[in-house]
Structure formats: structure tokens, C-alpha cells
Amino acid sequence: MATVRKAVFPAAGLGTRFLPATKAQPKEMLPLVDKPIIQYGVEEAVAAGAGNIILVTGRGKNAIEDHFDVSIELESFLEARGKREQLAEVRKISNMINFAYVRQGEPLGLGHAVLVTRELVGDEPFAVILGDDVIDATPPAIKQLIDVFQRLDGPILAVERVPGEDISSYGVIAIEPNVRLGDGIYQVRDLVEKPPREEAPSDLAIIGRYVLTPDIFPALAATKSDRTGEIQLTDGLRELLKQRPIYACEVKGVRHDTGNKLGFLKAVVYFALRRPDLADKFADYLSSVNLQEFAGKR
């Protein structure tokens, strides 16, 4: 069976929720402590064996390319100043992966972003990682999906149970009730993009990790745009479901949705408290904050 060597990162969005911070820098480069959001996903892909990264970009995304490129000037400066730890960290970034870039001319949806990678992916299975979803998991979230893919030989979607009040923000799956594949593994019967709460077929929402097979590309090419003019990946998967089984895996780990401000702030706190060099002092600071005082100023 083919291994998953490539990971697609759709990163062409404008990041309007974070304006004005994203006016002149990509949302994907906003830092969680001292590491940009997208680097968490790239490191996850590399740890899972997918070291060939395909980045789907748009205008104003050059900072992402620069971040993962070699910086001779910076490395020379750090070496001259004897900053060995920082030098090793910077070199690790540029050495970890092989990068390829493709432009998505217009923001025409996640399905379209995947479709434009067709020539670069070729005829092999591949991962799709949505950088907004930063998942702290062991093994890495995408590796959990790859392991299921190796067993079932079919497309795998990451899912998570979400509260009813949030369900209409996600693609949601219906499962085959009589198929037993193991704890947290399901065969998909149907997929619905952002259903109203009362029409959702389950509480299993699709989150930002996929292992897909190359037959998704003709399925996406045959998928009609939705009312907003976008091609949704969920709709393309629904088209593919007519031809072959698709599976879902409940990922074990802690997911942060950094695509919204509150989720981003929670992620900063979480990862700061995971850092040995920051955890104690940061925890002391948090415990000293007078939340009642802040609540009174709202």
C-alpha cells in the first residue's frame, strides 16, 4: 500500500477576522508564543512521515515562504553572536521539509484549494491539514488518520464531537450504524456541510485533518459550486462517497481553533503553559490576575 508522503496546506485565505493584524502579514504567521500557527501543522506532518509540503497560497503570503526558507543573514548573525540554541532552531525549520507552492487565484473554497494541487500531488494518497486547527496529540493527529488509512485503504476524515450549539459551523457526518471498525472509527454514510442544529445527522463534526486518495480530484472537478460560489470539500467527498467507502476517525488530542480570536487566545495560554521555560512564571501571573476587576470593566 502507498504511504502518505505529501501534505497539502490550504493557506490562501485573507484572515479578515484578525484585521488589522493580518493586513500586512498572513494569518498563518501569527505566533502561538514564539512559533507561527502554520509551523505547528508542518511539524505534525513531518512527525507523521509526510515531509513534502504543498502550500496553497494567494497574494500577500510571501512571509510563509520566507519563514521556511534558509536565511543566510540571520544564521550568520546568530552564529557570530554564539546563539547556538536559536541557530539550531532556525536551521531545523528550513531543513525539515521539501516545499512546493501553488497559487489559488481566487478564494473559491476549500474544495477548490485541494483541487489546484492535483498536478503536484499526482497519483498517490495525501494528507490535508488546515492550519487553523492546532492539535496537541500523541501520536500526532494526522498520524492517527494515516494509521487508520493503512488499515482500511480509503479516505479518512478527522472528526470530533461538538456541542449542538456549534454544530452548524462544521461539516457533519452520518455514520453507518451496523459497521464496526473499532473504537472511534466509523464508516461514513453521508456528509452535510453546516447543517442547522435540528437537521444535523450526528454530533460528529469534521475537523481540519484528512487523508485523501487521488480519486478525490475528479470528484471535486464534478462538484458544483455552492450558493456562495465556492467548491466545498465536504460536497466533493459526498460525490466521492457514491463511488467508494469513506471513513472517519475521532482524533485523540486537544484541538484549538485558532481561526477565531477566542480560540487563538486559548491556544496561546495552553502552549505557554506547556513550555518548561514559561509555565511556572506564567501560571503565577495568571493566578494573580484579578478577574473580578476585569469583569467589572466589561
PDB file of C-alpha atoms in Angstrom:
ATOM      1  CA  MET A   1       0.000   0.000   0.000  1.00  0.00           C
ATOM      2  CA  ALA A   2       1.203   3.500  -0.862  1.00  0.00           C
ATOM      3  CA  THR A   3       2.488   5.618   2.019  1.00  0.00           C
ATOM      4  CA  VAL A   4       1.375   9.185   2.683  1.00  0.00           C
ATOM      5  CA  ARG A   5       4.359  11.348   1.734  1.00  0.00           C
ATOM      6  CA  LYS A   6       2.682  14.655   0.876  1.00  0.00           C
ATOM      7  CA  ALA A   7       0.640  17.109   2.944  1.00  0.00           C
ATOM      8  CA  VAL A   8      -1.442  19.930   1.480  1.00  0.00           C
ATOM      9  CA  PHE A   9      -1.844  23.154   3.464  1.00  0.00           C
ATOM     10  CA  PRO A  10      -4.554  25.489   2.163  1.00  0.00           C
ATOM     11  CA  ALA A  11      -3.370  28.992   3.132  1.00  0.00           C
ATOM     12  CA  ALA A  12      -4.899  31.388   0.634  1.00  0.00           C
ATOM     13  CA  GLY A  13      -7.489  32.972   2.960  1.00  0.00           C
ATOM     14  CA  LEU A  14      -7.399  36.662   3.803  1.00  0.00           C
ATOM     15  CA  GLY A  15      -7.674  36.261   7.588  1.00  0.00           C
ATOM     16  CA  THR A  16     -10.220  39.053   7.903  1.00  0.00           C
ATOM     17  CA  ARG A  17     -11.223  38.002  11.446  1.00  0.00           C
ATOM     18  CA  PHE A  18      -7.812  39.186  12.652  1.00  0.00           C
ATOM     19  CA  LEU A  19      -7.667  42.572  10.979  1.00  0.00           C
ATOM     20  CA  PRO A  20      -5.794  44.838  11.330  1.00  0.00           C
ATOM     21  CA  ALA A  21      -3.083  42.361  12.418  1.00  0.00           C
ATOM     22  CA  THR A  22      -3.419  40.463   9.132  1.00  0.00           C
ATOM     23  CA  LYS A  23      -3.443  43.489   6.842  1.00  0.00           C
ATOM     24  CA  ALA A  24       0.261  43.072   6.047  1.00  0.00           C
ATOM     25  CA  GLN A  25       1.040  39.564   7.307  1.00  0.00           C
ATOM     26  CA  PRO A  26      -0.593  36.180   6.748  1.00  0.00           C
ATOM     27  CA  LYS A  27      -2.877  34.900   9.481  1.00  0.00           C
ATOM     28  CA  GLU A  28      -0.877  31.662   9.368  1.00  0.00           C
ATOM     29  CA  MET A  29       2.160  33.581  10.648  1.00  0.00           C
ATOM     30  CA  LEU A  30       0.524  34.835  13.846  1.00  0.00           C
ATOM     31  CA  PRO A  31       2.593  33.403  16.715  1.00  0.00           C
ATOM     32  CA  LEU A  32       1.449  30.966  19.367  1.00  0.00           C
ATOM     33  CA  VAL A  33       4.052  32.004  21.947  1.00  0.00           C
ATOM     34  CA  ASP A  34       7.112  32.110  19.623  1.00  0.00           C
ATOM     35  CA  LYS A  35       6.133  29.801  16.786  1.00  0.00           C
ATOM     36  CA  PRO A  36       3.757  30.719  13.936  1.00  0.00           C
ATOM     37  CA  ILE A  37       0.462  28.845  13.692  1.00  0.00           C
ATOM     38  CA  ILE A  38       1.362  27.083  10.443  1.00  0.00           C
ATOM     39  CA  GLN A  39       4.605  25.667  11.849  1.00  0.00           C
ATOM     40  CA  TYR A  40       2.667  23.535  14.340  1.00  0.00           C
ATOM     41  CA  GLY A  41       0.903  21.828  11.436  1.00  0.00           C
ATOM     42  CA  VAL A  42       4.076  21.441   9.387  1.00  0.00           C
ATOM     43  CA  GLU A  43       5.891  19.828  12.318  1.00  0.00           C
ATOM     44  CA  GLU A  44       2.917  17.496  12.766  1.00  0.00           C
ATOM     45  CA  ALA A  45       3.109  16.434   9.109  1.00  0.00           C
ATOM     46  CA  VAL A  46       6.856  15.829   9.312  1.00  0.00           C
ATOM     47  CA  ALA A  47       6.473  13.792  12.516  1.00  0.00           C
ATOM     48  CA  ALA A  48       3.945  11.620  10.656  1.00  0.00           C
ATOM     49  CA  GLY A  49       6.330  10.998   7.750  1.00  0.00           C
ATOM     50  CA  ALA A  50       4.801  13.488   5.284  1.00  0.00           C
ATOM     51  CA  GLY A  51       7.802  15.720   4.662  1.00  0.00           C
ATOM     52  CA  ASN A  52       6.709  17.007   1.244  1.00  0.00           C
ATOM     53  CA  ILE A  53       4.606  20.096   1.919  1.00  0.00           C
ATOM     54  CA  ILE A  54       2.348  21.640  -0.720  1.00  0.00           C
ATOM     55  CA  LEU A  55       1.251  25.106   0.268  1.00  0.00           C
ATOM     56  CA  VAL A  56      -1.770  26.651  -1.457  1.00  0.00           C
ATOM     57  CA  THR A  57      -1.223  30.403  -1.282  1.00  0.00           C
ATOM     58  CA  GLY A  58      -2.620  33.670  -2.515  1.00  0.00           C
ATOM     59  CA  ARG A  59      -1.465  37.278  -2.606  1.00  0.00           C
ATOM     60  CA  GLY A  60       0.479  38.529   0.403  1.00  0.00           C
ATOM     61  CA  LYS A  61       1.671  35.119   1.599  1.00  0.00           C
ATOM     62  CA  ASN A  62       5.395  35.570   0.899  1.00  0.00           C
ATOM     63  CA  ALA A  63       6.180  35.647   4.612  1.00  0.00           C
ATOM     64  CA  ILE A  64       5.268  31.950   4.859  1.00  0.00           C
ATOM     65  CA  GLU A  65       7.728  31.058   2.110  1.00  0.00           C
ATOM     66  CA  ASP A  66      10.425  33.209   3.734  1.00  0.00           C
ATOM     67  CA  HIS A  67       9.829  31.596   7.129  1.00  0.00           C
ATOM     68  CA  PHE A  68      10.557  28.100   5.865  1.00  0.00           C
ATOM     69  CA  ASP A  69      13.424  29.178   3.598  1.00  0.00           C
ATOM     70  CA  VAL A  70      17.109  29.391   4.532  1.00  0.00           C
ATOM     71  CA  SER A  71      18.076  32.808   5.927  1.00  0.00           C
ATOM     72  CA  ILE A  72      21.821  33.184   5.407  1.00  0.00           C
ATOM     73  CA  GLU A  73      21.970  36.629   7.001  1.00  0.00           C
ATOM     74  CA  LEU A  74      20.111  35.564  10.160  1.00  0.00           C
ATOM     75  CA  GLU A  75      22.100  32.345  10.530  1.00  0.00           C
ATOM     76  CA  SER A  76      25.400  34.217  10.118  1.00  0.00           C
ATOM     77  CA  PHE A  77      24.328  36.765  12.726  1.00  0.00           C
ATOM     78  CA  LEU A  78      23.307  34.099  15.257  1.00  0.00           C
ATOM     79  CA  GLU A  79      26.494  32.120  14.652  1.00  0.00           C
ATOM     80  CA  ALA A  80      28.680  35.189  15.110  1.00  0.00           C
ATOM     81  CA  ARG A  81      26.940  36.020  18.398  1.00  0.00           C
ATOM     82  CA  GLY A  82      27.249  32.449  19.675  1.00  0.00           C
ATOM     83  CA  LYS A  83      23.483  31.998  19.915  1.00  0.00           C
ATOM     84  CA  ARG A  84      23.651  28.259  19.291  1.00  0.00           C
ATOM     85  CA  GLU A  85      20.193  27.280  20.532  1.00  0.00           C
ATOM     86  CA  GLN A  86      18.448  29.852  18.378  1.00  0.00           C
ATOM     87  CA  LEU A  87      20.648  28.944  15.408  1.00  0.00           C
ATOM     88  CA  ALA A  88      19.708  25.253  15.743  1.00  0.00           C
ATOM     89  CA  GLU A  89      16.014  26.157  15.952  1.00  0.00           C
ATOM     90  CA  VAL A  90      16.164  28.330  12.823  1.00  0.00           C
ATOM     91  CA  ARG A  91      18.073  25.697  10.856  1.00  0.00           C
ATOM     92  CA  LYS A  92      15.642  22.992  11.943  1.00  0.00           C
ATOM     93  CA  ILE A  93      12.803  24.934  10.319  1.00  0.00           C
ATOM     94  CA  SER A  94      14.451  25.166   6.905  1.00  0.00           C
ATOM     95  CA  ASN A  95      15.837  21.613   6.995  1.00  0.00           C
ATOM     96  CA  MET A  96      12.685  19.757   7.991  1.00  0.00           C
ATOM     97  CA  ILE A  97      10.789  19.717   4.712  1.00  0.00           C
ATOM     98  CA  ASN A  98      10.583  19.935   0.954  1.00  0.00           C
ATOM     99  CA  PHE A  99       8.240  22.767  -0.007  1.00  0.00           C
ATOM    100  CA  ALA A 100       6.185  23.362  -3.146  1.00  0.00           C
ATOM    101  CA  TYR A 101       3.800  26.247  -3.721  1.00  0.00           C
ATOM    102  CA  VAL A 102       0.732  26.673  -5.876  1.00  0.00           C
ATOM    103  CA  ARG A 103      -1.431  29.778  -6.179  1.00  0.00           C
ATOM    104  CA  GLN A 104      -5.198  29.714  -5.703  1.00  0.00           C
ATOM    105  CA  GLY A 105      -6.087  32.681  -7.888  1.00  0.00           C
ATOM    106  CA  GLU A 106      -9.392  33.337  -6.121  1.00  0.00           C
ATOM    107  CA  PRO A 107     -10.666  32.149  -2.728  1.00  0.00           C
ATOM    108  CA  LEU A 108     -13.133  29.670  -4.196  1.00  0.00           C
ATOM    109  CA  GLY A 109     -13.441  27.315  -1.236  1.00  0.00           C
ATOM    110  CA  LEU A 110     -11.545  24.504   0.440  1.00  0.00           C
ATOM    111  CA  GLY A 111     -12.507  22.025  -2.258  1.00  0.00           C
ATOM    112  CA  HIS A 112     -11.046  24.286  -4.925  1.00  0.00           C
ATOM    113  CA  ALA A 113      -7.867  24.764  -2.849  1.00  0.00           C
ATOM    114  CA  VAL A 114      -7.384  20.985  -2.799  1.00  0.00           C
ATOM    115  CA  LEU A 115      -8.220  20.696  -6.496  1.00  0.00           C
ATOM    116  CA  VAL A 116      -5.469  23.112  -7.567  1.00  0.00           C
ATOM    117  CA  THR A 117      -2.855  20.769  -6.055  1.00  0.00           C
ATOM    118  CA  ARG A 118      -3.782  17.954  -8.459  1.00  0.00           C
ATOM    119  CA  GLU A 119      -0.616  18.104 -10.552  1.00  0.00           C
ATOM    120  CA  LEU A 120       1.690  18.390  -7.538  1.00  0.00           C
ATOM    121  CA  VAL A 121       0.042  15.566  -5.602  1.00  0.00           C
ATOM    122  CA  GLY A 122      -0.094  13.171  -8.537  1.00  0.00           C
ATOM    123  CA  ASP A 123      -1.456   9.660  -8.252  1.00  0.00           C
ATOM    124  CA  GLU A 124      -0.895   8.938  -4.565  1.00  0.00           C
ATOM    125  CA  PRO A 125      -2.671   9.367  -1.227  1.00  0.00           C
ATOM    126  CA  PHE A 126      -2.042  12.625   0.584  1.00  0.00           C
ATOM    127  CA  ALA A 127      -2.852  14.493   3.763  1.00  0.00           C
ATOM    128  CA  VAL A 128      -4.714  17.773   4.042  1.00  0.00           C
ATOM    129  CA  ILE A 129      -4.003  19.873   7.136  1.00  0.00           C
ATOM    130  CA  LEU A 130      -5.960  23.014   7.944  1.00  0.00           C
ATOM    131  CA  GLY A 131      -3.548  25.200   9.876  1.00  0.00           C
ATOM    132  CA  ASP A 132      -6.268  26.897  11.933  1.00  0.00           C
ATOM    133  CA  ASP A 133      -6.799  23.641  13.811  1.00  0.00           C
ATOM    134  CA  VAL A 134      -3.744  23.239  16.042  1.00  0.00           C
ATOM    135  CA  ILE A 135      -3.935  19.817  17.675  1.00  0.00           C
ATOM    136  CA  ASP A 136      -1.726  18.688  20.527  1.00  0.00           C
ATOM    137  CA  ALA A 137      -1.780  14.899  20.272  1.00  0.00           C
ATOM    138  CA  THR A 138       0.404  11.835  20.717  1.00  0.00           C
ATOM    139  CA  PRO A 139       0.700  10.292  18.208  1.00  0.00           C
ATOM    140  CA  PRO A 140       0.215  13.375  16.006  1.00  0.00           C
ATOM    141  CA  ALA A 141      -3.345  13.832  14.778  1.00  0.00           C
ATOM    142  CA  ILE A 142      -2.532  13.236  11.115  1.00  0.00           C
ATOM    143  CA  LYS A 143      -0.543  10.115  12.057  1.00  0.00           C
ATOM    144  CA  GLN A 144      -3.668   8.745  13.757  1.00  0.00           C
ATOM    145  CA  LEU A 145      -5.509   9.141  10.443  1.00  0.00           C
ATOM    146  CA  ILE A 146      -2.645   7.643   8.436  1.00  0.00           C
ATOM    147  CA  ASP A 147      -2.649   4.560  10.684  1.00  0.00           C
ATOM    148  CA  VAL A 148      -6.381   4.074  10.013  1.00  0.00           C
ATOM    149  CA  PHE A 149      -5.798   4.635   6.291  1.00  0.00           C
ATOM    150  CA  GLN A 150      -3.160   1.899   6.247  1.00  0.00           C
ATOM    151  CA  ARG A 151      -5.726  -0.479   7.727  1.00  0.00           C
ATOM    152  CA  LEU A 152      -8.831   0.444   5.727  1.00  0.00           C
ATOM    153  CA  ASP A 153      -7.314   1.690   2.440  1.00  0.00           C
ATOM    154  CA  GLY A 154      -9.786   4.515   1.976  1.00  0.00           C
ATOM    155  CA  PRO A 155     -10.176   8.258   2.594  1.00  0.00           C
ATOM    156  CA  ILE A 156     -10.157   9.168   6.295  1.00  0.00           C
ATOM    157  CA  LEU A 157     -11.714  12.271   7.858  1.00  0.00           C
ATOM    158  CA  ALA A 158     -10.857  13.551  11.318  1.00  0.00           C
ATOM    159  CA  VAL A 159     -13.955  14.133  13.427  1.00  0.00           C
ATOM    160  CA  GLU A 160     -14.719  15.464  16.879  1.00  0.00           C
ATOM    161  CA  ARG A 161     -17.911  15.521  18.923  1.00  0.00           C
ATOM    162  CA  VAL A 162     -19.064  19.116  19.275  1.00  0.00           C
ATOM    163  CA  PRO A 163     -21.906  20.738  21.249  1.00  0.00           C
ATOM    164  CA  GLY A 164     -25.209  21.181  19.472  1.00  0.00           C
ATOM    165  CA  GLU A 165     -24.973  24.973  19.526  1.00  0.00           C
ATOM    166  CA  ASP A 166     -21.741  24.790  17.477  1.00  0.00           C
ATOM    167  CA  ILE A 167     -22.675  22.053  15.011  1.00  0.00           C
ATOM    168  CA  SER A 168     -23.877  24.400  12.250  1.00  0.00           C
ATOM    169  CA  SER A 169     -20.325  25.764  11.897  1.00  0.00           C
ATOM    170  CA  TYR A 170     -18.981  22.416  10.652  1.00  0.00           C
ATOM    171  CA  GLY A 171     -19.358  19.723   8.078  1.00  0.00           C
ATOM    172  CA  VAL A 172     -21.104  16.850   9.851  1.00  0.00           C
ATOM    173  CA  ILE A 173     -21.172  13.117   9.110  1.00  0.00           C
ATOM    174  CA  ALA A 174     -23.837  10.473   9.345  1.00  0.00           C
ATOM    175  CA  ILE A 175     -22.415   7.031  10.120  1.00  0.00           C
ATOM    176  CA  GLU A 176     -23.300   3.503   9.057  1.00  0.00           C
ATOM    177  CA  PRO A 177     -24.847   2.172  12.290  1.00  0.00           C
ATOM    178  CA  ASN A 178     -24.159  -1.515  11.699  1.00  0.00           C
ATOM    179  CA  VAL A 179     -20.475  -1.280  10.713  1.00  0.00           C
ATOM    180  CA  ARG A 180     -17.963  -1.959  13.496  1.00  0.00           C
ATOM    181  CA  LEU A 181     -14.412  -0.818  12.748  1.00  0.00           C
ATOM    182  CA  GLY A 182     -13.026  -0.207  16.235  1.00  0.00           C
ATOM    183  CA  ASP A 183     -13.253   2.430  18.918  1.00  0.00           C
ATOM    184  CA  GLY A 184     -13.777   5.883  17.400  1.00  0.00           C
ATOM    185  CA  ILE A 185     -13.611   4.626  13.799  1.00  0.00           C
ATOM    186  CA  TYR A 186     -16.702   4.925  11.590  1.00  0.00           C
ATOM    187  CA  GLN A 187     -17.847   4.289   8.056  1.00  0.00           C
ATOM    188  CA  VAL A 188     -19.447   7.417   6.642  1.00  0.00           C
ATOM    189  CA  ARG A 189     -22.974   7.154   5.283  1.00  0.00           C
ATOM    190  CA  ASP A 190     -23.398  10.825   4.375  1.00  0.00           C
ATOM    191  CA  LEU A 191     -21.842  14.271   4.833  1.00  0.00           C
ATOM    192  CA  VAL A 192     -23.643  17.575   5.287  1.00  0.00           C
ATOM    193  CA  GLU A 193     -22.000  20.992   5.145  1.00  0.00           C
ATOM    194  CA  LYS A 194     -23.025  23.304   8.030  1.00  0.00           C
ATOM    195  CA  PRO A 195     -26.474  21.886   8.750  1.00  0.00           C
ATOM    196  CA  PRO A 196     -28.964  23.652  11.030  1.00  0.00           C
ATOM    197  CA  ARG A 197     -28.765  22.193  14.529  1.00  0.00           C
ATOM    198  CA  GLU A 198     -32.096  20.406  14.221  1.00  0.00           C
ATOM    199  CA  GLU A 199     -31.073  18.780  10.914  1.00  0.00           C
ATOM    200  CA  ALA A 200     -27.568  17.621  11.869  1.00  0.00           C
ATOM    201  CA  PRO A 201     -27.267  13.839  11.369  1.00  0.00           C
ATOM    202  CA  SER A 202     -24.924  13.453  14.391  1.00  0.00           C
ATOM    203  CA  ASP A 203     -22.652  15.412  16.698  1.00  0.00           C
ATOM    204  CA  LEU A 204     -19.567  14.219  14.811  1.00  0.00           C
ATOM    205  CA  ALA A 205     -18.089  17.291  13.135  1.00  0.00           C
ATOM    206  CA  ILE A 206     -15.324  17.185  10.540  1.00  0.00           C
ATOM    207  CA  ILE A 207     -12.197  18.982  11.754  1.00  0.00           C
ATOM    208  CA  GLY A 208      -9.087  20.096   9.919  1.00  0.00           C
ATOM    209  CA  ARG A 209      -7.320  16.827   9.112  1.00  0.00           C
ATOM    210  CA  TYR A 210      -7.890  14.483   6.140  1.00  0.00           C
ATOM    211  CA  VAL A 211      -6.128  11.625   4.413  1.00  0.00           C
ATOM    212  CA  LEU A 212      -7.409  11.574   0.845  1.00  0.00           C
ATOM    213  CA  THR A 213      -6.915   9.408  -2.212  1.00  0.00           C
ATOM    214  CA  PRO A 214      -6.295  10.841  -5.697  1.00  0.00           C
ATOM    215  CA  ASP A 215      -9.810   9.967  -6.870  1.00  0.00           C
ATOM    216  CA  ILE A 216     -10.959  12.999  -4.871  1.00  0.00           C
ATOM    217  CA  PHE A 217      -9.736  15.197  -7.729  1.00  0.00           C
ATOM    218  CA  PRO A 218     -12.245  14.080 -10.413  1.00  0.00           C
ATOM    219  CA  ALA A 219     -14.922  14.119  -7.712  1.00  0.00           C
ATOM    220  CA  LEU A 220     -14.080  17.755  -6.900  1.00  0.00           C
ATOM    221  CA  ALA A 221     -13.953  18.642 -10.594  1.00  0.00           C
ATOM    222  CA  ALA A 222     -17.515  17.298 -10.883  1.00  0.00           C
ATOM    223  CA  THR A 223     -18.729  19.173  -7.794  1.00  0.00           C
ATOM    224  CA  LYS A 224     -20.895  22.240  -8.342  1.00  0.00           C
ATOM    225  CA  SER A 225     -20.207  25.489  -6.541  1.00  0.00           C
ATOM    226  CA  ASP A 226     -22.446  26.310  -3.610  1.00  0.00           C
ATOM    227  CA  ARG A 227     -24.596  29.452  -3.314  1.00  0.00           C
ATOM    228  CA  THR A 228     -21.521  31.489  -2.318  1.00  0.00           C
ATOM    229  CA  GLY A 229     -19.654  30.421  -5.461  1.00  0.00           C
ATOM    230  CA  GLU A 230     -17.276  28.131  -3.566  1.00  0.00           C
ATOM    231  CA  ILE A 231     -16.464  24.447  -4.056  1.00  0.00           C
ATOM    232  CA  GLN A 232     -16.751  22.764  -0.676  1.00  0.00           C
ATOM    233  CA  LEU A 233     -14.530  19.791   0.145  1.00  0.00           C
ATOM    234  CA  THR A 234     -17.453  18.227   2.016  1.00  0.00           C
ATOM    235  CA  ASP A 235     -19.530  18.291  -1.187  1.00  0.00           C
ATOM    236  CA  GLY A 236     -16.653  16.734  -3.134  1.00  0.00           C
ATOM    237  CA  LEU A 237     -16.368  13.964  -0.552  1.00  0.00           C
ATOM    238  CA  ARG A 238     -20.091  13.389  -0.844  1.00  0.00           C
ATOM    239  CA  GLU A 239     -19.601  12.941  -4.584  1.00  0.00           C
ATOM    240  CA  LEU A 240     -16.743  10.500  -3.945  1.00  0.00           C
ATOM    241  CA  LEU A 241     -18.902   8.584  -1.470  1.00  0.00           C
ATOM    242  CA  LYS A 242     -21.050   7.454  -4.409  1.00  0.00           C
ATOM    243  CA  GLN A 243     -18.047   5.504  -5.694  1.00  0.00           C
ATOM    244  CA  ARG A 244     -16.214   4.167  -2.639  1.00  0.00           C
ATOM    245  CA  PRO A 245     -16.368   3.905   1.160  1.00  0.00           C
ATOM    246  CA  ILE A 246     -15.123   6.838   3.232  1.00  0.00           C
ATOM    247  CA  TYR A 247     -14.199   6.558   6.903  1.00  0.00           C
ATOM    248  CA  ALA A 248     -13.912   8.855   9.896  1.00  0.00           C
ATOM    249  CA  CYS A 249     -11.629   8.798  12.913  1.00  0.00           C
ATOM    250  CA  GLU A 250     -12.213  10.536  16.229  1.00  0.00           C
ATOM    251  CA  VAL A 251      -8.846  12.152  16.901  1.00  0.00           C
ATOM    252  CA  LYS A 252      -7.457  11.769  20.410  1.00  0.00           C
ATOM    253  CA  GLY A 253      -5.870  15.038  21.469  1.00  0.00           C
ATOM    254  CA  VAL A 254      -6.513  18.658  22.364  1.00  0.00           C
ATOM    255  CA  ARG A 255      -7.717  20.806  19.459  1.00  0.00           C
ATOM    256  CA  HIS A 256      -7.525  24.585  19.324  1.00  0.00           C
ATOM    257  CA  ASP A 257      -9.425  26.516  16.669  1.00  0.00           C
ATOM    258  CA  THR A 258      -7.065  29.431  16.132  1.00  0.00           C
ATOM    259  CA  GLY A 259      -9.231  30.772  13.307  1.00  0.00           C
ATOM    260  CA  ASN A 260     -11.186  32.874  15.788  1.00  0.00           C
ATOM    261  CA  LYS A 261      -9.881  35.292  18.399  1.00  0.00           C
ATOM    262  CA  LEU A 262     -11.045  33.436  21.486  1.00  0.00           C
ATOM    263  CA  GLY A 263      -9.682  30.123  20.214  1.00  0.00           C
ATOM    264  CA  PHE A 264      -6.386  31.820  19.365  1.00  0.00           C
ATOM    265  CA  LEU A 265      -6.066  33.313  22.848  1.00  0.00           C
ATOM    266  CA  LYS A 266      -6.861  29.966  24.476  1.00  0.00           C
ATOM    267  CA  ALA A 267      -4.174  28.337  22.337  1.00  0.00           C
ATOM    268  CA  VAL A 268      -1.570  30.932  23.376  1.00  0.00           C
ATOM    269  CA  VAL A 269      -2.299  30.240  27.042  1.00  0.00           C
ATOM    270  CA  TYR A 270      -2.294  26.464  26.513  1.00  0.00           C
ATOM    271  CA  PHE A 271       1.045  26.339  24.715  1.00  0.00           C
ATOM    272  CA  ALA A 272       2.653  28.843  27.074  1.00  0.00           C
ATOM    273  CA  LEU A 273       1.721  26.590  29.996  1.00  0.00           C
ATOM    274  CA  ARG A 274       3.259  23.636  28.146  1.00  0.00           C
ATOM    275  CA  ARG A 275       6.620  25.384  27.947  1.00  0.00           C
ATOM    276  CA  PRO A 276       9.070  24.475  30.763  1.00  0.00           C
ATOM    277  CA  ASP A 277      10.763  27.864  30.469  1.00  0.00           C
ATOM    278  CA  LEU A 278       7.496  29.791  30.854  1.00  0.00           C
ATOM    279  CA  ALA A 279       4.977  27.598  32.641  1.00  0.00           C
ATOM    280  CA  ASP A 280       5.680  28.447  36.296  1.00  0.00           C
ATOM    281  CA  LYS A 281       6.007  32.211  35.916  1.00  0.00           C
ATOM    282  CA  PHE A 282       3.071  32.405  33.528  1.00  0.00           C
ATOM    283  CA  ALA A 283       0.880  30.318  35.829  1.00  0.00           C
ATOM    284  CA  ASP A 284       1.842  32.627  38.719  1.00  0.00           C
ATOM    285  CA  TYR A 285       0.848  35.622  36.630  1.00  0.00           C
ATOM    286  CA  LEU A 286      -2.496  34.109  35.654  1.00  0.00           C
ATOM    287  CA  SER A 287      -3.296  33.281  39.268  1.00  0.00           C
ATOM    288  CA  SER A 288      -2.528  36.883  40.238  1.00  0.00           C
ATOM    289  CA  VAL A 289      -4.930  38.407  37.726  1.00  0.00           C
ATOM    290  CA  ASN A 290      -7.999  39.901  39.366  1.00  0.00           C
ATOM    291  CA  LEU A 291     -10.721  38.574  37.085  1.00  0.00           C
ATOM    292  CA  GLN A 292     -13.417  40.334  39.114  1.00  0.00           C
ATOM    293  CA  GLU A 293     -11.769  43.656  38.342  1.00  0.00           C
ATOM    294  CA  PHE A 294     -11.710  42.912  34.615  1.00  0.00           C
ATOM    295  CA  ALA A 295     -15.307  41.664  34.700  1.00  0.00           C
ATOM    296  CA  GLY A 296     -16.398  44.969  36.181  1.00  0.00           C
ATOM    297  CA  LYS A 297     -14.854  46.885  33.281  1.00  0.00           C
ATOM    298  CA  ARG A 298     -16.675  44.999  30.547  1.00  0.00           C
TER     299      ARG A 298
END
